[in-house]
Short mmCIF file of C-alpha atoms in Angstrom, two decimals:
data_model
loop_
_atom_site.label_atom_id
_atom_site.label_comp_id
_atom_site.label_asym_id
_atom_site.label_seq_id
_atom_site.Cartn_x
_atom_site.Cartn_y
_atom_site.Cartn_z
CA UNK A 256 19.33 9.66 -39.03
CA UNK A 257 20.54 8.27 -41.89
CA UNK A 258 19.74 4.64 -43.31
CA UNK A 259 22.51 2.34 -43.84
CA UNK A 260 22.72 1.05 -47.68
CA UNK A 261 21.80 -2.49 -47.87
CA UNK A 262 23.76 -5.20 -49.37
CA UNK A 263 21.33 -5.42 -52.26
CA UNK A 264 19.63 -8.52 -51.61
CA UNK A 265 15.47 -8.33 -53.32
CA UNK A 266 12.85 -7.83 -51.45
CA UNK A 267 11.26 -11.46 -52.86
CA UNK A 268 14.80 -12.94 -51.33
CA UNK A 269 13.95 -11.04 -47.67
CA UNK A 270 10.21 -12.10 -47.89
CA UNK A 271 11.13 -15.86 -48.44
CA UNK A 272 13.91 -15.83 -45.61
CA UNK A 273 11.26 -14.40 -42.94
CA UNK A 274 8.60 -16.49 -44.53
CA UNK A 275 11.22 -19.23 -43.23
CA UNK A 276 11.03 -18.26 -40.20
CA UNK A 277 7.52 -17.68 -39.68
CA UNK A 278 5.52 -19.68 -41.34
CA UNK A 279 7.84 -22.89 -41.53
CA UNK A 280 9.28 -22.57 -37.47
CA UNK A 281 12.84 -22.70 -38.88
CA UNK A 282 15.31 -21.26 -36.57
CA UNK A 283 16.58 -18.32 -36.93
CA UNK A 284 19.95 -19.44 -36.26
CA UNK A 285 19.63 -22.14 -39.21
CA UNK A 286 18.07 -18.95 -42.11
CA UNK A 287 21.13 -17.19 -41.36
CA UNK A 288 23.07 -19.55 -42.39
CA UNK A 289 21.58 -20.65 -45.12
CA UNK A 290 21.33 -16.94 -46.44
CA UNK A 291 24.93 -16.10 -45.47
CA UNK A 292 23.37 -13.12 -43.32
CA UNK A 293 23.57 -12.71 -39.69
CA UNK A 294 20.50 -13.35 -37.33
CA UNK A 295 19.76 -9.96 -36.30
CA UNK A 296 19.41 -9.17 -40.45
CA UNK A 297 17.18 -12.04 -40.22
CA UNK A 298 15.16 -10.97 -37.09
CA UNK A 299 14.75 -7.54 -38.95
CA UNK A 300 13.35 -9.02 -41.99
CA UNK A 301 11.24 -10.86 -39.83
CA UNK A 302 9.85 -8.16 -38.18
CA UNK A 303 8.93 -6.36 -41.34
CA UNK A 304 7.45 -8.84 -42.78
CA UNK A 305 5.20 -9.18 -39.41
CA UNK A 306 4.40 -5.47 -39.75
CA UNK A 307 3.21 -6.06 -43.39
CA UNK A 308 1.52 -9.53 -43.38
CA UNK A 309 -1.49 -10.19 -41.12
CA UNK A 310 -0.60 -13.25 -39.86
CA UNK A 311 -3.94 -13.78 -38.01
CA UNK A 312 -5.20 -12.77 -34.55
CA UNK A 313 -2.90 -11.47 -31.74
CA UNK A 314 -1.64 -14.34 -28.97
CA UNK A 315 -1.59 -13.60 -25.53
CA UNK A 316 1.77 -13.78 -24.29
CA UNK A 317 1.22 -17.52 -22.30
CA UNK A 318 0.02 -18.52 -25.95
CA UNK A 319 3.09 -17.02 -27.68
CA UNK A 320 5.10 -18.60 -25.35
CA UNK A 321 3.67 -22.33 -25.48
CA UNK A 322 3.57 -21.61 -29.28
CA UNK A 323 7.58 -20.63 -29.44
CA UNK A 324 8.15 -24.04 -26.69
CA UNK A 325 5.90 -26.29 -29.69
CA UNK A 326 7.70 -25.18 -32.60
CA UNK A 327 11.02 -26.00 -30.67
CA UNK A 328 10.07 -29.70 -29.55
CA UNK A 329 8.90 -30.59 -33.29
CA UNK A 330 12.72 -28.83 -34.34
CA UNK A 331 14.29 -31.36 -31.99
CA UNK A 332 11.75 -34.41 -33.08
CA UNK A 333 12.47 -33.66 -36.69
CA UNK A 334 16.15 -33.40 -36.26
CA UNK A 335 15.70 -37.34 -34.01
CA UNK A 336 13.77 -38.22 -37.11
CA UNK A 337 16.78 -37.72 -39.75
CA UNK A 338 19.28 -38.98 -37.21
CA UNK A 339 16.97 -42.01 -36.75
CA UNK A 340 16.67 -42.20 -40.50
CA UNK A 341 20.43 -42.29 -41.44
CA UNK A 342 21.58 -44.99 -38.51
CA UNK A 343 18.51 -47.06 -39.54
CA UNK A 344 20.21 -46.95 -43.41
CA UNK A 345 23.95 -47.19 -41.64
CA UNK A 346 22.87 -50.64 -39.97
CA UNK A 347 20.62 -51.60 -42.55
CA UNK A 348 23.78 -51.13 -45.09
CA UNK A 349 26.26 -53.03 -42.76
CA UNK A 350 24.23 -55.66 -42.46
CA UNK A 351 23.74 -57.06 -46.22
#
C-alpha cells in the first residue's frame, strides 16, 4: 500500500503536538485546533510518539480509565479557574 505524502509539517512540530497531549492532558480536540490539523492527525501523532517514547510502566485498563476520568476533572477545574478569574476582574473593574 502506498503512504499518503504528508503536509510537510517537522517531526519536532509532531513531537511537541503529541507531547501536548500526553504529557500536559490537553485535549485532543483543543491540539487540533491549535495546530490547524484534524484530531485523528493528532491521535496518529500521538500514537507514534507512544510507540517511540517509554512513557513508564503499562496501566491496567481500570487505571487507564480513572487516569483518562482525572485528567478530565482538572480540564474542567482549570477551565472554572479562568472563568472564575475573569468575572472576579469584571466585578472587581465595575466596582471602582
Amino acid at each position: 500500500m502506498a503512504q499518503k505524502k504528508s503536509r510537510g509539517f517537522s517531526p519536532e512540530f509532531r513531537e511537541t503536538a503529541a507531547r501536548e497531549v500526553v504529557e500536559k492532558s490537553c485535549a485532543v480536540a483543543d491540539v487540533a485546533r491549535d495546530c490547524g490539523v484534524s484530531g485523528q492527525t493528532i491521535r496518529t501523532w500521538v500514537k507514534n510518539f507512544r510507540d517511540t517514547h517509554v512513557t513508564g510502566p503499562e496501566l491496567s485498563i481500570s487505571e487507564r480509565a480513572r487516569l483518562k476520568e482525572l485528567e478530565r476533572r482538572v480540564r474542567e477545574l482549570e477551565e472554572e479557574n479562568r472563568f472564575l478569574g475573569k468575572s472576579v476582574a469584571f466585578f472587581a473593574k465595575k466596582h471602582r
